[in-house]
PDB file of C-alpha atoms in Angstrom:
ATOM      1  CA  MET A   1      46.376 122.848 182.213  1.00 48.00           C
ATOM      2  CA  THR A   2      47.135 126.426 182.636  1.00 47.00           C
ATOM      3  CA  ASP A   3      44.052 129.039 181.730  1.00 49.00           C
ATOM      4  CA  PRO A   4      44.402 130.486 178.504  1.00 46.00           C
ATOM      5  CA  SER A   5      43.527 133.469 179.869  1.00 44.00           C
ATOM      6  CA  LEU A   6      46.753 134.031 181.849  1.00 43.00           C
ATOM      7  CA  ALA A   7      48.492 134.082 178.334  1.00 45.00           C
ATOM      8  CA  SER A   8      48.088 137.615 178.707  1.00 45.00           C
ATOM      9  CA  ALA A   9      48.574 138.181 182.736  1.00 46.00           C
ATOM     10  CA  PRO A  10      51.196 140.569 183.688  1.00 48.00           C
ATOM     11  CA  LEU A  11      54.356 139.058 184.508  1.00 47.00           C
ATOM     12  CA  ASP A  12      54.914 142.367 187.625  1.00 50.00           C
ATOM     13  CA  GLY A  13      52.819 144.445 188.857  1.00 52.00           C
ATOM     14  CA  PRO A  14      48.909 143.829 190.157  1.00 53.00           C
ATOM     15  CA  GLY A  15      47.643 140.687 188.690  1.00 55.00           C
ATOM     16  CA  ALA A  16      51.085 139.966 188.148  1.00 55.00           C
ATOM     17  CA  LEU A  17      51.510 135.715 187.992  1.00 52.00           C
ATOM     18  CA  PRO A  18      53.232 133.706 189.986  1.00 63.00           C
ATOM     19  CA  GLN A  19      56.573 133.807 189.328  1.00 65.00           C
ATOM     20  CA  SER A  20      56.336 129.805 188.826  1.00 70.00           C
ATOM     21  CA  GLU A  21      54.048 129.791 187.194  1.00 72.00           C
ATOM     22  CA  ALA A  22      54.976 132.579 184.744  1.00 73.00           C
ATOM     23  CA  ALA A  23      58.615 129.994 184.254  1.00 74.00           C
ATOM     24  CA  LEU A  24      55.845 126.495 183.549  1.00 70.00           C
ATOM     25  CA  LEU A  25      54.152 129.462 180.605  1.00 71.00           C
ATOM     26  CA  ALA A  26      57.327 130.293 178.944  1.00 71.00           C
ATOM     27  CA  GLU A  27      58.604 126.846 178.931  1.00 70.00           C
ATOM     28  CA  ALA A  28      55.254 125.584 177.205  1.00 66.00           C
ATOM     29  CA  ARG A  29      55.882 128.241 174.392  1.00 73.00           C
ATOM     30  CA  ARG A  30      59.378 127.551 173.841  1.00 72.00           C
ATOM     31  CA  ARG A  31      57.934 123.600 173.584  1.00 71.00           C
ATOM     32  CA  SER A  32      55.077 124.655 171.168  1.00 69.00           C
ATOM     33  CA  ARG A  33      57.716 126.771 168.883  1.00 70.00           C
ATOM     34  CA  ARG A  34      60.414 123.939 169.115  1.00 68.00           C
ATOM     35  CA  SER A  35      57.281 121.230 167.971  1.00 67.00           C
ATOM     36  CA  PHE A  36      56.116 123.324 165.320  1.00 67.00           C
ATOM     37  CA  ILE A  37      59.823 123.330 163.996  1.00 69.00           C
ATOM     38  CA  GLY A  38      60.939 119.524 164.355  1.00 63.00           C
ATOM     39  CA  LEU A  39      57.312 118.498 162.794  1.00 70.00           C
ATOM     40  CA  GLY A  40      58.064 121.317 159.892  1.00 64.00           C
ATOM     41  CA  LEU A  41      61.217 119.596 159.309  1.00 63.00           C
ATOM     42  CA  ALA A  42      60.411 116.305 159.420  1.00 62.00           C
ATOM     43  CA  GLY A  43      57.248 117.057 156.802  1.00 60.00           C
ATOM     44  CA  LEU A  44      59.967 118.512 154.722  1.00 62.00           C
ATOM     45  CA  ALA A  45      62.596 115.210 154.926  1.00 56.00           C
ATOM     46  CA  GLY A  46      59.001 112.835 154.243  1.00 57.00           C
ATOM     47  CA  ILE A  47      58.499 114.870 150.665  1.00 70.00           C
ATOM     48  CA  GLY A  48      62.605 114.853 150.309  1.00 57.00           C
ATOM     49  CA  GLY A  49      62.376 111.189 150.986  1.00 52.00           C
ATOM     50  CA  TRP A  50      59.816 110.373 148.508  1.00 50.00           C
ATOM     51  CA  ARG A  51      61.101 112.749 145.768  1.00 64.00           C
ATOM     52  CA  TRP A  52      63.982 110.393 146.377  1.00 52.00           C
ATOM     53  CA  LEU A  53      62.228 107.078 146.294  1.00 45.00           C
ATOM     54  CA  VAL A  54      60.256 107.936 142.936  1.00 50.00           C
ATOM     55  CA  SER A  55      63.358 108.957 140.846  1.00 59.00           C
ATOM     56  CA  GLN A  56      65.399 105.838 141.634  1.00 53.00           C
ATOM     57  CA  PRO A  57      65.259 103.178 138.922  1.00 55.00           C
ATOM     58  CA  THR A  58      62.770 100.650 138.670  1.00 52.00           C
ATOM     59  CA  ASP A  59      61.969  96.930 139.088  1.00 51.00           C
ATOM     60  CA  GLN A  60      59.180  95.296 138.471  1.00 50.00           C
ATOM     61  CA  GLY A  61      57.662  98.329 138.238  1.00 53.00           C
ATOM     62  CA  ILE A  62      58.408  99.333 141.170  1.00 58.00           C
ATOM     63  CA  PRO A  63      61.679 101.554 142.933  1.00 52.00           C
ATOM     64  CA  TYR A  64      64.521  99.237 143.790  1.00 53.00           C
ATOM     65  CA  PRO A  65      64.904 100.209 147.504  1.00 51.00           C
ATOM     66  CA  LEU A  66      60.946  99.141 147.971  1.00 54.00           C
ATOM     67  CA  ARG A  67      62.062  95.754 145.766  1.00 52.00           C
ATOM     68  CA  ASN A  68      65.116  94.936 148.036  1.00 60.00           C
ATOM     69  CA  ALA A  69      62.908  95.405 151.220  1.00 54.00           C
ATOM     70  CA  LEU A  70      60.685  93.386 149.025  1.00 55.00           C
ATOM     71  CA  ASP A  71      62.803  90.513 148.319  1.00 60.00           C
ATOM     72  CA  ALA A  72      64.451  90.655 151.801  1.00 56.00           C
ATOM     73  CA  ASN A  73      61.040  89.955 153.132  1.00 57.00           C
ATOM     74  CA  SER A  74      60.723  86.696 150.713  1.00 54.00           C
ATOM     75  CA  ARG A  75      64.311  85.241 151.496  1.00 57.00           C
ATOM     76  CA  LEU A  76      63.107  85.747 155.272  1.00 57.00           C
ATOM     77  CA  SER A  77      59.927  83.742 154.760  1.00 55.00           C
ATOM     78  CA  HIS A  78      61.422  80.941 152.105  1.00 56.00           C
ATOM     79  CA  ALA A  79      64.317  80.525 154.922  1.00 58.00           C
ATOM     80  CA  TYR A  80      61.607  79.851 157.733  1.00 55.00           C
ATOM     81  CA  PHE A  81      58.952  77.924 155.794  1.00 56.00           C
ATOM     82  CA  LYS A  82      59.950  74.027 156.786  1.00 62.00           C
ATOM     83  CA  HIS A  83      57.584  71.431 155.026  1.00 61.00           C
ATOM     84  CA  LEU A  84      56.892  70.265 158.789  1.00 73.00           C
ATOM     85  CA  ARG A  85      55.766  73.504 160.091  1.00 83.00           C
ATOM     86  CA  LEU A  86      52.401  73.461 159.961  1.00 93.00           C
ATOM     87  CA  ALA A  87      49.541  76.651 159.933  1.00 94.00           C
ATOM     88  CA  PRO A  88      48.362  76.507 162.993  1.00 96.00           C
ATOM     89  CA  GLU A  89      44.732  74.565 163.212  1.00 97.00           C
ATOM     90  CA  PHE A  90      41.311  76.103 164.647  1.00 98.00           C
ATOM     91  CA  ALA A  91      37.920  73.830 166.263  1.00 98.00           C
ATOM     92  CA  ARG A  92      35.593  73.680 163.326  1.00 97.00           C
ATOM     93  CA  SER A  93      32.811  75.776 165.308  1.00 97.00           C
ATOM     94  CA  ARG A  94      35.212  78.645 164.604  1.00 97.00           C
ATOM     95  CA  ALA A  95      35.367  78.052 160.885  1.00 98.00           C
ATOM     96  CA  LYS A  96      33.226  81.264 159.250  1.00 97.00           C
ATOM     97  CA  MET A  97      32.261  82.607 155.545  1.00 96.00           C
ATOM     98  CA  PRO A  98      34.787  84.493 154.259  1.00 95.00           C
ATOM     99  CA  ARG A  99      34.370  88.053 152.152  1.00 92.00           C
ATOM    100  CA  VAL A 100      34.821  88.072 148.453  1.00 91.00           C
ATOM    101  CA  ASN A 101      37.864  89.697 148.165  1.00 88.00           C
ATOM    102  CA  GLY A 102      38.880  89.707 144.369  1.00 87.00           C
ATOM    103  CA  ARG A 103      37.003  88.519 140.853  1.00 91.00           C
ATOM    104  CA  VAL A 104      39.748  88.637 138.712  1.00 96.00           C
ATOM    105  CA  GLY A 105      39.561  85.182 136.509  1.00 96.00           C
ATOM    106  CA  LEU A 106      36.049  84.737 137.470  1.00 95.00           C
ATOM    107  CA  ALA A 107      33.753  86.756 135.109  1.00 92.00           C
ATOM    108  CA  GLY A 108      30.923  83.781 133.793  1.00 88.00           C
ATOM    109  CA  ASP A 109      29.595  80.655 135.465  1.00 86.00           C
ATOM    110  CA  VAL A 110      30.928  77.262 135.291  1.00 91.00           C
ATOM    111  CA  ASP A 111      30.026  74.042 134.705  1.00 93.00           C
ATOM    112  CA  SER A 112      31.589  71.885 137.252  1.00 94.00           C
ATOM    113  CA  ALA A 113      30.136  68.959 135.656  1.00 94.00           C
ATOM    114  CA  THR A 114      32.122  69.999 132.021  1.00 96.00           C
ATOM    115  CA  TRP A 115      35.078  71.680 133.765  1.00 97.00           C
ATOM    116  CA  ARG A 116      38.625  70.609 133.373  1.00 97.00           C
ATOM    117  CA  MET A 117      41.720  71.125 134.615  1.00 98.00           C
ATOM    118  CA  ARG A 118      44.677  71.190 132.535  1.00 98.00           C
ATOM    119  CA  VAL A 119      48.117  69.811 133.636  1.00 98.00           C
ATOM    120  CA  GLN A 120      51.188  70.427 131.264  1.00 97.00           C
ATOM    121  CA  ALA A 121      53.602  67.898 132.160  1.00 96.00           C
ATOM    122  CA  TYR A 122      57.114  69.169 133.082  1.00 96.00           C
ATOM    123  CA  GLY A 123      59.617  68.817 129.348  1.00 92.00           C
ATOM    124  CA  SER A 124      57.328  67.563 127.205  1.00 89.00           C
ATOM    125  CA  GLY A 125      55.050  70.406 126.962  1.00 82.00           C
ATOM    126  CA  LYS A 126      52.364  67.600 126.963  1.00 93.00           C
ATOM    127  CA  THR A 127      48.772  68.583 128.620  1.00 96.00           C
ATOM    128  CA  GLN A 128      46.482  66.185 130.093  1.00 97.00           C
ATOM    129  CA  GLU A 129      42.742  67.032 131.464  1.00 98.00           C
ATOM    130  CA  PHE A 130      41.609  66.139 135.059  1.00 98.00           C
ATOM    131  CA  SER A 131      37.520  66.119 135.844  1.00 98.00           C
ATOM    132  CA  LEU A 132      36.310  67.400 139.532  1.00 98.00           C
ATOM    133  CA  ALA A 133      35.547  63.701 139.904  1.00 98.00           C
ATOM    134  CA  ASP A 134      39.250  62.437 139.648  1.00 98.00           C
ATOM    135  CA  ILE A 135      40.093  65.085 141.679  1.00 98.00           C
ATOM    136  CA  GLN A 136      37.554  63.862 144.368  1.00 98.00           C
ATOM    137  CA  ALA A 137      39.012  59.928 143.840  1.00 98.00           C
ATOM    138  CA  LEU A 138      41.971  61.229 145.521  1.00 98.00           C
ATOM    139  CA  PRO A 139      42.522  60.549 149.787  1.00 98.00           C
ATOM    140  CA  LYS A 140      40.434  63.848 151.056  1.00 98.00           C
ATOM    141  CA  VAL A 141      41.684  66.198 153.587  1.00 98.00           C
ATOM    142  CA  GLU A 142      40.212  68.225 155.880  1.00 98.00           C
ATOM    143  CA  MET A 143      41.860  70.916 158.430  1.00 98.00           C
ATOM    144  CA  THR A 144      40.184  74.532 160.003  1.00 98.00           C
ATOM    145  CA  THR A 145      43.500  76.933 158.963  1.00 98.00           C
ATOM    146  CA  GLU A 146      43.657  80.371 159.416  1.00 98.00           C
ATOM    147  CA  LEU A 147      43.012  82.851 155.599  1.00 97.00           C
ATOM    148  CA  LYS A 148      44.909  85.807 156.520  1.00 96.00           C
ATOM    149  CA  CYS A 149      44.723  88.295 153.316  1.00 94.00           C
ATOM    150  CA  ILE A 150      47.697  90.567 152.656  1.00 90.00           C
ATOM    151  CA  GLU A 151      45.560  94.095 153.611  1.00 90.00           C
ATOM    152  CA  GLY A 152      45.317  92.987 157.724  1.00 91.00           C
ATOM    153  CA  TRP A 153      42.310  90.638 158.617  1.00 94.00           C
ATOM    154  CA  SER A 154      42.098  87.113 158.649  1.00 97.00           C
ATOM    155  CA  ILE A 155      39.715  84.564 159.507  1.00 97.00           C
ATOM    156  CA  VAL A 156      38.971  81.041 160.251  1.00 98.00           C
ATOM    157  CA  VAL A 157      37.806  79.135 157.652  1.00 98.00           C
ATOM    158  CA  HIS A 158      37.343  74.520 157.195  1.00 98.00           C
ATOM    159  CA  TRP A 159      38.696  73.659 154.029  1.00 98.00           C
ATOM    160  CA  ALA A 160      38.285  70.761 152.100  1.00 98.00           C
ATOM    161  CA  GLY A 161      39.832  68.498 149.043  1.00 98.00           C
ATOM    162  CA  ALA A 162      43.317  66.484 147.758  1.00 98.00           C
ATOM    163  CA  ARG A 163      46.617  67.206 148.719  1.00 98.00           C
ATOM    164  CA  LEU A 164      48.150  68.779 145.895  1.00 98.00           C
ATOM    165  CA  SER A 165      51.263  66.180 146.921  1.00 97.00           C
ATOM    166  CA  ASP A 166      48.877  63.572 146.759  1.00 97.00           C
ATOM    167  CA  PHE A 167      47.562  64.865 143.190  1.00 98.00           C
ATOM    168  CA  LEU A 168      51.496  64.736 142.060  1.00 97.00           C
ATOM    169  CA  ALA A 169      52.311  61.244 143.002  1.00 96.00           C
ATOM    170  CA  ARG A 170      49.145  59.983 141.232  1.00 97.00           C
ATOM    171  CA  TYR A 171      49.664  61.635 138.445  1.00 97.00           C
ATOM    172  CA  PRO A 172      53.746  62.415 138.406  1.00 96.00           C
ATOM    173  CA  LEU A 173      53.904  65.024 135.971  1.00 97.00           C
ATOM    174  CA  ALA A 174      56.513  67.187 137.421  1.00 97.00           C
ATOM    175  CA  THR A 175      59.689  65.946 136.700  1.00 97.00           C
ATOM    176  CA  ARG A 176      60.783  64.961 133.554  1.00 95.00           C
ATOM    177  CA  SER A 177      61.562  61.622 134.936  1.00 94.00           C
ATOM    178  CA  GLY A 178      57.923  60.375 135.514  1.00 93.00           C
ATOM    179  CA  LEU A 179      58.869  59.594 138.762  1.00 94.00           C
ATOM    180  CA  PRO A 180      56.280  60.928 141.583  1.00 93.00           C
ATOM    181  CA  ALA A 181      57.032  63.963 143.629  1.00 92.00           C
ATOM    182  CA  ASP A 182      57.790  62.672 147.105  1.00 90.00           C
ATOM    183  CA  PRO A 183      58.285  65.785 149.005  1.00 88.00           C
ATOM    184  CA  LEU A 184      60.569  64.301 152.105  1.00 88.00           C
ATOM    185  CA  SER A 185      62.711  62.945 148.974  1.00 90.00           C
ATOM    186  CA  PRO A 186      61.984  65.042 145.646  1.00 91.00           C
ATOM    187  CA  PRO A 187      63.921  63.408 142.681  1.00 94.00           C
ATOM    188  CA  ALA A 188      66.556  65.019 141.119  1.00 95.00           C
ATOM    189  CA  ASP A 189      64.215  66.000 137.836  1.00 96.00           C
ATOM    190  CA  LEU A 190      61.918  67.723 139.895  1.00 97.00           C
ATOM    191  CA  ALA A 191      60.226  71.045 138.437  1.00 97.00           C
ATOM    192  CA  PRO A 192      61.297  73.561 141.063  1.00 97.00           C
ATOM    193  CA  TYR A 193      58.049  75.205 140.639  1.00 97.00           C
ATOM    194  CA  VAL A 194      54.867  75.644 139.820  1.00 98.00           C
ATOM    195  CA  GLY A 195      52.190  78.245 138.247  1.00 98.00           C
ATOM    196  CA  MET A 196      48.571  78.056 137.902  1.00 98.00           C
ATOM    197  CA  ARG A 197      46.005  80.420 136.123  1.00 98.00           C
ATOM    198  CA  THR A 198      42.202  80.795 135.799  1.00 98.00           C
ATOM    199  CA  PRO A 199      40.402  79.115 133.129  1.00 97.00           C
ATOM    200  CA  ASP A 200      41.005  83.288 131.206  1.00 96.00           C
ATOM    201  CA  GLU A 201      44.506  83.379 131.900  1.00 96.00           C
ATOM    202  CA  LEU A 202      43.650  87.044 134.047  1.00 97.00           C
ATOM    203  CA  TYR A 203      45.046  86.180 137.272  1.00 98.00           C
ATOM    204  CA  TYR A 204      47.740  83.978 138.079  1.00 98.00           C
ATOM    205  CA  VAL A 205      50.034  83.249 140.990  1.00 98.00           C
ATOM    206  CA  GLY A 206      53.280  81.016 140.922  1.00 97.00           C
ATOM    207  CA  ILE A 207      54.679  78.584 144.115  1.00 96.00           C
ATOM    208  CA  ASP A 208      57.678  77.440 144.782  1.00 96.00           C
ATOM    209  CA  MET A 209      57.547  72.793 144.937  1.00 96.00           C
ATOM    210  CA  ALA A 210      58.251  73.543 148.297  1.00 94.00           C
ATOM    211  CA  SER A 211      54.923  74.467 148.764  1.00 95.00           C
ATOM    212  CA  ALA A 212      53.366  72.871 146.402  1.00 97.00           C
ATOM    213  CA  LEU A 213      53.693  69.821 148.235  1.00 97.00           C
ATOM    214  CA  HIS A 214      53.524  70.953 152.007  1.00 96.00           C
ATOM    215  CA  PRO A 215      51.247  68.824 152.955  1.00 96.00           C
ATOM    216  CA  GLN A 216      48.425  71.541 153.462  1.00 97.00           C
ATOM    217  CA  THR A 217      48.711  72.632 150.393  1.00 98.00           C
ATOM    218  CA  LEU A 218      45.098  71.827 148.904  1.00 98.00           C
ATOM    219  CA  LEU A 219      43.448  71.346 145.586  1.00 98.00           C
ATOM    220  CA  CYS A 220      40.334  72.482 147.806  1.00 98.00           C
ATOM    221  CA  TYR A 221      37.051  71.610 146.728  1.00 98.00           C
ATOM    222  CA  GLU A 222      34.814  72.179 149.556  1.00 98.00           C
ATOM    223  CA  MET A 223      34.530  75.228 152.195  1.00 98.00           C
ATOM    224  CA  ASN A 224      33.084  75.154 155.543  1.00 98.00           C
ATOM    225  CA  GLY A 225      31.031  71.954 155.039  1.00 97.00           C
ATOM    226  CA  GLU A 226      29.409  72.522 151.004  1.00 98.00           C
ATOM    227  CA  PRO A 227      30.457  72.595 147.755  1.00 97.00           C
ATOM    228  CA  LEU A 228      32.263  76.120 146.336  1.00 97.00           C
ATOM    229  CA  THR A 229      30.639  79.093 145.435  1.00 96.00           C
ATOM    230  CA  ALA A 230      30.951  80.364 142.346  1.00 95.00           C
ATOM    231  CA  ALA A 231      32.735  83.390 143.747  1.00 95.00           C
ATOM    232  CA  HIS A 232      34.765  81.483 146.301  1.00 96.00           C
ATOM    233  CA  GLY A 233      36.597  79.491 143.051  1.00 97.00           C
ATOM    234  CA  ALA A 234      34.711  76.885 142.214  1.00 97.00           C
ATOM    235  CA  PRO A 235      34.543  74.600 141.278  1.00 98.00           C
ATOM    236  CA  LEU A 236      38.111  74.061 142.526  1.00 98.00           C
ATOM    237  CA  ARG A 237      40.931  76.248 143.895  1.00 98.00           C
ATOM    238  CA  LEU A 238      43.963  76.211 145.380  1.00 98.00           C
ATOM    239  CA  VAL A 239      44.475  76.743 149.744  1.00 98.00           C
ATOM    240  CA  THR A 240      48.040  77.083 151.287  1.00 97.00           C
ATOM    241  CA  PRO A 241      47.785  78.548 154.602  1.00 96.00           C
ATOM    242  CA  LEU A 242      51.747  79.500 154.732  1.00 95.00           C
ATOM    243  CA  LYS A 243      51.014  82.160 152.183  1.00 96.00           C
ATOM    244  CA  TYR A 244      48.464  84.896 151.869  1.00 95.00           C
ATOM    245  CA  GLY A 245      45.244  85.103 150.233  1.00 96.00           C
ATOM    246  CA  ILE A 246      46.883  86.329 147.113  1.00 96.00           C
ATOM    247  CA  LYS A 247      48.851  82.920 146.069  1.00 97.00           C
ATOM    248  CA  HIS A 248      45.311  81.110 147.026  1.00 98.00           C
ATOM    249  CA  LEU A 249      44.014  80.867 142.998  1.00 98.00           C
ATOM    250  CA  LYS A 250      40.264  80.805 142.372  1.00 97.00           C
ATOM    251  CA  ARG A 251      39.117  78.592 139.680  1.00 98.00           C
ATOM    252  CA  ILE A 252      42.271  76.666 138.661  1.00 98.00           C
ATOM    253  CA  GLY A 253      42.230  76.021 135.133  1.00 98.00           C
ATOM    254  CA  THR A 254      45.586  75.245 134.609  1.00 98.00           C
ATOM    255  CA  ILE A 255      48.198  73.597 136.166  1.00 98.00           C
ATOM    256  CA  ALA A 256      52.117  74.247 134.627  1.00 98.00           C
ATOM    257  CA  PHE A 257      55.979  73.730 136.384  1.00 97.00           C
ATOM    258  CA  ALA A 258      59.079  75.599 135.498  1.00 95.00           C
ATOM    259  CA  ASP A 259      62.599  76.318 135.432  1.00 96.00           C
ATOM    260  CA  THR A 260      62.209  79.889 136.620  1.00 96.00           C
ATOM    261  CA  ARG A 261      59.877  81.502 138.648  1.00 95.00           C
ATOM    262  CA  PRO A 262      56.325  81.777 137.103  1.00 96.00           C
ATOM    263  CA  LYS A 263      54.573  84.577 136.916  1.00 95.00           C
ATOM    264  CA  ASP A 264      52.510  85.986 138.956  1.00 97.00           C
ATOM    265  CA  TYR A 265      49.816  88.883 139.130  1.00 97.00           C
ATOM    266  CA  TRP A 266      50.339  90.818 142.586  1.00 94.00           C
ATOM    267  CA  ALA A 267      53.995  90.699 142.291  1.00 92.00           C
ATOM    268  CA  GLU A 268      53.892  92.371 139.258  1.00 92.00           C
ATOM    269  CA  LEU A 269      51.900  94.614 141.680  1.00 90.00           C
ATOM    270  CA  GLY A 270      54.682  95.046 143.421  1.00 85.00           C
ATOM    271  CA  TYR A 271      53.629  92.431 146.601  1.00 88.00           C
ATOM    272  CA  ASP A 272      56.867  89.894 147.526  1.00 87.00           C
ATOM    273  CA  TRP A 273      57.136  86.741 144.913  1.00 91.00           C
ATOM    274  CA  ASP A 274      56.947  84.232 148.271  1.00 91.00           C
ATOM    275  CA  ALA A 275      54.388  86.065 149.771  1.00 91.00           C
ATOM    276  CA  GLY A 276      54.330  83.542 152.526  1.00 90.00           C
ATOM    277  CA  HIS A 277      54.127  84.721 156.819  1.00 87.00           C
TER     278      HIS A 277
END
């Protein structure tokens, strides 16, 4: 690094800098000026780009260029999804307790003995209620997968519960005809979308039916070998490891089927509706 004192040294006469050092100092000064100008122009371009972005028409509350980018991500995620593509599974010994991330829809206590999940039949609008014991009577599935947060962190968790596909096979509420929702040979009248809400309806998610019937999508009642805690969605939550945690609705209150995309809490705040990875 050049000695700063050289900046004031004469270029000829007694104490003059060698020609090579003088040339290096001149080049350093030239590059510093150029970098300063470049950074200034980049900053001005950034400010101009931001002003242009926020001046654009909005779509679902955010400027349409950002919405287009999110929709492109959603289409890519949806195209990549396959029923037989599974999220990686890990040794159970790697499972840890995830942080409590988000409490919307979890106010107050819920008694697991009296809790009921209300499911609205597709087409008829009739509602059927299910207890935790009804869910636990279905085949129990355990898996150790990675919970990925949209914020960028992830953690390995051991989950246990019933496949949503097994629930909809046992209780054929997702078709107008009452046929079971077979994921490998879906009935023609199978609802294309599923919406879920917390009992207070403050938190809600929507997922496509293919994701709902994925073999790793669980109605989960245990985490790391223990019943769910209230903060993690007791008595029953959704786990769908091919999607980010914002889709893993805690404390399921109602399930309904729809012909169009159901409302989704985070999609309304600017995230892409699919939220797959």
